[in-house]
XYZ file of N, CA and C in Angstrom:
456
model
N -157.616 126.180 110.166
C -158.574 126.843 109.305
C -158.553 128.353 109.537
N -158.688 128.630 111.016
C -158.857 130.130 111.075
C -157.188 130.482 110.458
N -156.200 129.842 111.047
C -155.072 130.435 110.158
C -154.982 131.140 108.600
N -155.400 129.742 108.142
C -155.290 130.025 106.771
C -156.373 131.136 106.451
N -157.401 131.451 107.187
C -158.468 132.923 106.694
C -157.633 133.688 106.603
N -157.115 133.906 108.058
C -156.353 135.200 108.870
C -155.254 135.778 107.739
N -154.845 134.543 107.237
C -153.538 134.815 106.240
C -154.024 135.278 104.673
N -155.135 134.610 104.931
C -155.186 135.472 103.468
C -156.100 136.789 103.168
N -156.542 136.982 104.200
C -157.215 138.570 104.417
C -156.037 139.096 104.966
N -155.290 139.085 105.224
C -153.594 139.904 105.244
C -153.116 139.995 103.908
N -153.028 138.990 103.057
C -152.473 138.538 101.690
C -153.478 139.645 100.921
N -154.822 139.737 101.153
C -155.936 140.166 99.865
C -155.803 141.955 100.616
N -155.838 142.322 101.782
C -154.999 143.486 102.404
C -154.313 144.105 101.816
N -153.281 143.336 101.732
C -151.846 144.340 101.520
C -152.045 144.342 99.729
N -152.913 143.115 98.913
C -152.544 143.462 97.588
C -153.730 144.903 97.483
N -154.810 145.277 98.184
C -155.219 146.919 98.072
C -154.788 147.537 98.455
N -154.076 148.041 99.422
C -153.703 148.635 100.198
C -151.997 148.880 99.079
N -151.589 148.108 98.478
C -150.264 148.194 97.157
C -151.012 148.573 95.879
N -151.775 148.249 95.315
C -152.658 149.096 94.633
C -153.303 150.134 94.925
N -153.664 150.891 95.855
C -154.224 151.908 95.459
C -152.886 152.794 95.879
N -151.693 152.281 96.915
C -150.540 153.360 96.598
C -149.979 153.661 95.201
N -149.959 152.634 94.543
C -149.617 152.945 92.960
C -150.640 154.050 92.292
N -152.585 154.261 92.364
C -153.214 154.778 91.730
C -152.881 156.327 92.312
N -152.339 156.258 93.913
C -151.999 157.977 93.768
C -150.813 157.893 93.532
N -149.967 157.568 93.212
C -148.471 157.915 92.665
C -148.843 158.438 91.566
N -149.899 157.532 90.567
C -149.724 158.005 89.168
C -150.622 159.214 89.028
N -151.396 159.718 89.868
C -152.313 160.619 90.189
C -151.508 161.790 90.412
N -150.140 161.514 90.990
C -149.700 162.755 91.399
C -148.725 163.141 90.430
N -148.095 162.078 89.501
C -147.418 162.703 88.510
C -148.060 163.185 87.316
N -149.545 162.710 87.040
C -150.546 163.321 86.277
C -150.803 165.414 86.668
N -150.624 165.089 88.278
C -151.072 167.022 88.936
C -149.539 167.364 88.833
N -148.822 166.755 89.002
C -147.688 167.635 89.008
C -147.370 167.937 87.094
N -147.654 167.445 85.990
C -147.367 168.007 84.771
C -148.294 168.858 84.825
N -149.741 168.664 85.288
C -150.875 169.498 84.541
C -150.213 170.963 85.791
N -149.684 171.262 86.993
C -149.098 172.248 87.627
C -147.952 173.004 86.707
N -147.153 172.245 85.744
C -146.250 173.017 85.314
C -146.761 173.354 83.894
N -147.897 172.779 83.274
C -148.339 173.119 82.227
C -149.310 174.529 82.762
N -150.147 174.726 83.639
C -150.880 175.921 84.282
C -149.662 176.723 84.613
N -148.574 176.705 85.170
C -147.358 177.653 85.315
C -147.058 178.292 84.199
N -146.314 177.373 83.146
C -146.068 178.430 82.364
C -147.262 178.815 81.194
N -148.695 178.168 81.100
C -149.293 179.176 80.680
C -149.573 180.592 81.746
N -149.590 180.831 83.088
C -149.555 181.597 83.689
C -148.408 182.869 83.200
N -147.321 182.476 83.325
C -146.175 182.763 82.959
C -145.920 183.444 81.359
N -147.044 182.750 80.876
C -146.966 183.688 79.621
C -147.692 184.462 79.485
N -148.869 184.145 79.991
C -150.388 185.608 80.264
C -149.532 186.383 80.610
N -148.906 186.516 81.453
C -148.059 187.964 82.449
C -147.557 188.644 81.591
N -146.528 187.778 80.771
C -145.334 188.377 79.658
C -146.417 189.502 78.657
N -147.394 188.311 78.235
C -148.485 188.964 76.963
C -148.701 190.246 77.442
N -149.564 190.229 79.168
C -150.539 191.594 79.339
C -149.269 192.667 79.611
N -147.972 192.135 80.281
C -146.868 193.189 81.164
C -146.394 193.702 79.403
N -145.913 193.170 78.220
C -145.609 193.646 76.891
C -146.366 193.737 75.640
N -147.628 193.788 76.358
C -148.482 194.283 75.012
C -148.417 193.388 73.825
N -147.883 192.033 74.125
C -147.931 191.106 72.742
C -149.515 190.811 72.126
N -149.345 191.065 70.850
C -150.456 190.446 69.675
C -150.972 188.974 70.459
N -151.739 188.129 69.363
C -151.712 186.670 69.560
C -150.871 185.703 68.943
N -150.630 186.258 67.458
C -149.176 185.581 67.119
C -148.169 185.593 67.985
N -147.517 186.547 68.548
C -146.234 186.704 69.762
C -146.590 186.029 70.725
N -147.607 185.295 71.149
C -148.783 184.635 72.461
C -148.630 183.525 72.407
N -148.590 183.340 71.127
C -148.534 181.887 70.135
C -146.760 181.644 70.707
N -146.078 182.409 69.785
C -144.724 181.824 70.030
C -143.885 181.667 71.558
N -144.295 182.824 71.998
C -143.916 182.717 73.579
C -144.562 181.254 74.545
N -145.810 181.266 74.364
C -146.194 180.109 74.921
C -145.625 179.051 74.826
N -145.420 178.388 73.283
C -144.341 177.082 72.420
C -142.795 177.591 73.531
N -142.442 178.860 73.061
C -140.766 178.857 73.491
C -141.071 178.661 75.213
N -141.434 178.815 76.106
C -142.055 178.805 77.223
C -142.039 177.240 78.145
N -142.924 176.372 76.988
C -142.890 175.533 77.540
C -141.855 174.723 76.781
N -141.163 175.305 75.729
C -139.514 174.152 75.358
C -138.875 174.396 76.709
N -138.855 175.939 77.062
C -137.571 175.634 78.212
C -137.915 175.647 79.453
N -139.535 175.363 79.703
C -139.663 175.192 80.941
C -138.832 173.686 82.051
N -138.562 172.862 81.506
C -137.950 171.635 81.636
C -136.494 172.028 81.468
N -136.322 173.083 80.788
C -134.317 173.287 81.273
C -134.599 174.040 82.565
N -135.614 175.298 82.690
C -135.299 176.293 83.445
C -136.133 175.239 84.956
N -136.669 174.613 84.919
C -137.518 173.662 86.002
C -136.223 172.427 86.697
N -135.327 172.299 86.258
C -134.344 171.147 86.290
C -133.839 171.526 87.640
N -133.809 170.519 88.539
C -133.028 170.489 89.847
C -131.647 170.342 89.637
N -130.898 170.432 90.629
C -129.736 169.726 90.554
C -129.823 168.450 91.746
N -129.149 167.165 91.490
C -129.348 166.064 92.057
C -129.343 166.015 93.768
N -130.196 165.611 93.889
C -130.308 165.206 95.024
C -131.145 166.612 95.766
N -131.601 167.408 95.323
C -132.618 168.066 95.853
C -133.831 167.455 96.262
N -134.074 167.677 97.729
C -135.291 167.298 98.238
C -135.283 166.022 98.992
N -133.737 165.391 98.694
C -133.376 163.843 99.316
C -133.522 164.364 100.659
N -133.469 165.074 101.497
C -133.316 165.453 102.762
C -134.605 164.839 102.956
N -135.847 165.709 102.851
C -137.112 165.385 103.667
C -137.321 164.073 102.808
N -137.221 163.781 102.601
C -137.560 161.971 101.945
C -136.559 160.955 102.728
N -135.612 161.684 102.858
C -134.980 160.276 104.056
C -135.688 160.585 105.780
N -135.979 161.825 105.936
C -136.871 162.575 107.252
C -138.039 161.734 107.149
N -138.586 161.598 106.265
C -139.955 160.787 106.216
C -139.393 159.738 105.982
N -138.123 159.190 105.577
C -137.999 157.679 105.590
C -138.036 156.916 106.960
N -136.863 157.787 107.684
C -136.390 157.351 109.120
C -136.386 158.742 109.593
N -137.846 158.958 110.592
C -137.652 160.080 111.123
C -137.393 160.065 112.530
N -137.047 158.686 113.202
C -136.459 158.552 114.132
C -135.062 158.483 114.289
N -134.551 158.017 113.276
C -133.085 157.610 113.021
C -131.730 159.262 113.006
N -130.836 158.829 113.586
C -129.764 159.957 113.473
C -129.033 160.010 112.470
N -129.331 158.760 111.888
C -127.880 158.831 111.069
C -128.492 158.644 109.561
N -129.800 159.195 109.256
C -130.491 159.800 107.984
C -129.421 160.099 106.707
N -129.344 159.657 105.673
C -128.162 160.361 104.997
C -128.837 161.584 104.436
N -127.587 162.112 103.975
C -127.925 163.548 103.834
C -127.493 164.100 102.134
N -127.883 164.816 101.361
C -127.929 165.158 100.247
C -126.479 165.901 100.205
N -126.009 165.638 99.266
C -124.636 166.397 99.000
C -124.584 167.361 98.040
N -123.440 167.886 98.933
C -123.721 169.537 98.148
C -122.670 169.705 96.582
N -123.125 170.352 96.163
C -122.129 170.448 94.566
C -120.695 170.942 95.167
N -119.623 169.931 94.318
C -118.526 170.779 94.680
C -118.474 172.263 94.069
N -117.532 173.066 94.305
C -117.307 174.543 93.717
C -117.609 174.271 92.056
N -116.439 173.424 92.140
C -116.676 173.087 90.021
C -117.698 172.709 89.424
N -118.658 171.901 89.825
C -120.088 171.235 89.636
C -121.201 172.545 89.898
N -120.781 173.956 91.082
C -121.548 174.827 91.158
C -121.556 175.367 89.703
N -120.147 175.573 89.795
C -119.685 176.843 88.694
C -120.413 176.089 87.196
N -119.913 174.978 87.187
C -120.667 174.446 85.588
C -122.311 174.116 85.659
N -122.880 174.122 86.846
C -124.464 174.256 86.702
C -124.912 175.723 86.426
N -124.032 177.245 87.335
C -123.729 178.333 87.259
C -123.762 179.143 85.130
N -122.882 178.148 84.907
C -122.534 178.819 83.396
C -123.543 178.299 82.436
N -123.883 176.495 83.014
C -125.033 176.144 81.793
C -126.461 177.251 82.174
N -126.633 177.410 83.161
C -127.643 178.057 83.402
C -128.163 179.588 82.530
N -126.606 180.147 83.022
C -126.562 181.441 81.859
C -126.511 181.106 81.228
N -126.364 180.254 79.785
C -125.847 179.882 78.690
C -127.673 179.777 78.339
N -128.410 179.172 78.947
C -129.784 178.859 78.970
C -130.361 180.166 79.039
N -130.092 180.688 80.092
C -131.250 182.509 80.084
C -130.732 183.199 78.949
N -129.510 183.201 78.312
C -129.124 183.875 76.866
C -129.966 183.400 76.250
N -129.998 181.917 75.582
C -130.357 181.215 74.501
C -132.516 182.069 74.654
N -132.653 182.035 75.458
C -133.994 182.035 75.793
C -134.030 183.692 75.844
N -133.476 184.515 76.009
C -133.597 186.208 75.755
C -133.367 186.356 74.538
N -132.284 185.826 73.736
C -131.989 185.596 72.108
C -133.545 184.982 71.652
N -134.202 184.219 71.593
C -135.423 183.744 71.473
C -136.358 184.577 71.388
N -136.709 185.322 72.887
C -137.995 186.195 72.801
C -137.064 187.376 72.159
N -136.448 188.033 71.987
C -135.874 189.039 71.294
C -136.714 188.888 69.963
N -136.516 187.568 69.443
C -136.966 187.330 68.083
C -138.260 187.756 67.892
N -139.138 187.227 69.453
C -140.894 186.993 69.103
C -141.152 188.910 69.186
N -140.846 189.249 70.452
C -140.844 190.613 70.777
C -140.489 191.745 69.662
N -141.526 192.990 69.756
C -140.606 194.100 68.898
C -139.235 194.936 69.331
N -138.948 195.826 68.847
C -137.915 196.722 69.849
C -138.292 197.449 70.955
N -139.605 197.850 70.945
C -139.468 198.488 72.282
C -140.308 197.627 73.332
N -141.162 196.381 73.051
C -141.134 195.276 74.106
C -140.204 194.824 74.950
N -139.280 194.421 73.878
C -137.989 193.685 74.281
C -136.726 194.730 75.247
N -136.895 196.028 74.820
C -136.284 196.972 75.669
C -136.856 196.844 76.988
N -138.636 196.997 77.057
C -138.993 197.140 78.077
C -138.867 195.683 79.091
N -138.500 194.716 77.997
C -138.200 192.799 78.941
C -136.855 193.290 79.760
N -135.869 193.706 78.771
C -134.614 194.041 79.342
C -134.671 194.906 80.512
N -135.600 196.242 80.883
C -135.268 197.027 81.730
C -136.036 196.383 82.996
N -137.172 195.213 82.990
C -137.684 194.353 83.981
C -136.171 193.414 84.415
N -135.925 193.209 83.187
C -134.953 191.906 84.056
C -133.937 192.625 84.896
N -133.132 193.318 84.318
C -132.269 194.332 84.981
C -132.618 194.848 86.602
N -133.986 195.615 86.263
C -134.769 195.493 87.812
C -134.864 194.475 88.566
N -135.119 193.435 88.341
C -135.260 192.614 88.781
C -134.156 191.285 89.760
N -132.737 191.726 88.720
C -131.952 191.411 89.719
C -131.289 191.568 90.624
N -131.137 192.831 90.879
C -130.583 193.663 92.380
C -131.669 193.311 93.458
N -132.958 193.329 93.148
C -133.612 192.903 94.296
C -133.983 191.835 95.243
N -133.841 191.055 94.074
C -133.242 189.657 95.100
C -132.510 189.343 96.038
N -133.241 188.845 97.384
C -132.290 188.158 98.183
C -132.228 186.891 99.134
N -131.112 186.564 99.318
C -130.751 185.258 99.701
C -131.589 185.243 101.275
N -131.891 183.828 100.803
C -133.199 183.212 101.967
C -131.626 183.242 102.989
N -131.921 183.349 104.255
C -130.759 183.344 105.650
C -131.798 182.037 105.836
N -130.661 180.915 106.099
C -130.716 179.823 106.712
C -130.189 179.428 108.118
């Protein structure tokens, strides 16, 4: 008799304890869209107040914004597999490990990428006037010499 309790308050256990891991999974992919939906409206306030856009231009930047937030947001595979096998087996040595792009797989994530920041400067070019869009160009320009590589 006591068996059969014991076993099924283990059994009625684990089915809450498996349900409510499912209610934050879906909890967290609910905060993680509403995080990238607050990003790039963030992301477009900046653009608006840093170029003086109207609310029509507010309008379109926001729409173009969040089309390519999901190209410009895109990992390449296997990012982040590291600490997820660390938290899988964080005792274990022989953890597998995320693989790195070959050269050719760099270079063609490399070119779609530019191919993407064109398509998307061709874009706001459109929403922007001429001397907004001059002043987008002389930010971006600034902006890339100063960058630098995290030392690992």
């Amino acid at each position: 008799m006591m068996k059969k309790l014991l076993m099924m308050m283990v059994v009625a256990l684990s089915m809450v304890l498996t349900a409510n891991a499912q209610s934050n999974d879906d909890q967290q992919v609910g905060s993680q869209h509403k995080n990238r939906a607050e990003m790039v409206q963030k992301m477009t306030n900046r653009m608006v107040e840093r170029y003086g856009l109207n609310d029509d231009q507010a309008k379109q930047l926001l729409k173009l914004n969040e089309t390519y937030q999901g190209k410009f947001m895109a990992r390449r595979p296997g990012m982040g597999q590291r600490q997820l096998d660390k938290a899988q087996c964080d005792s274990c040595q022989h953890a597998s490990k995320a693989q790195r792009p070959t050269k050719e797989q760099a270079e063609a994530m490399m070119k779609i990428m530019k191919e993407q920041r064109e398509a998307y400067k061709a874009e706001v070019k459109k929403i922007m006037t001429a001397e907004q869009f001059a002043k987008y160009e002389e930010d971006c320009k600034n902006n890339r010499p100063g960058r630098k590589r995290a030392v690992r």
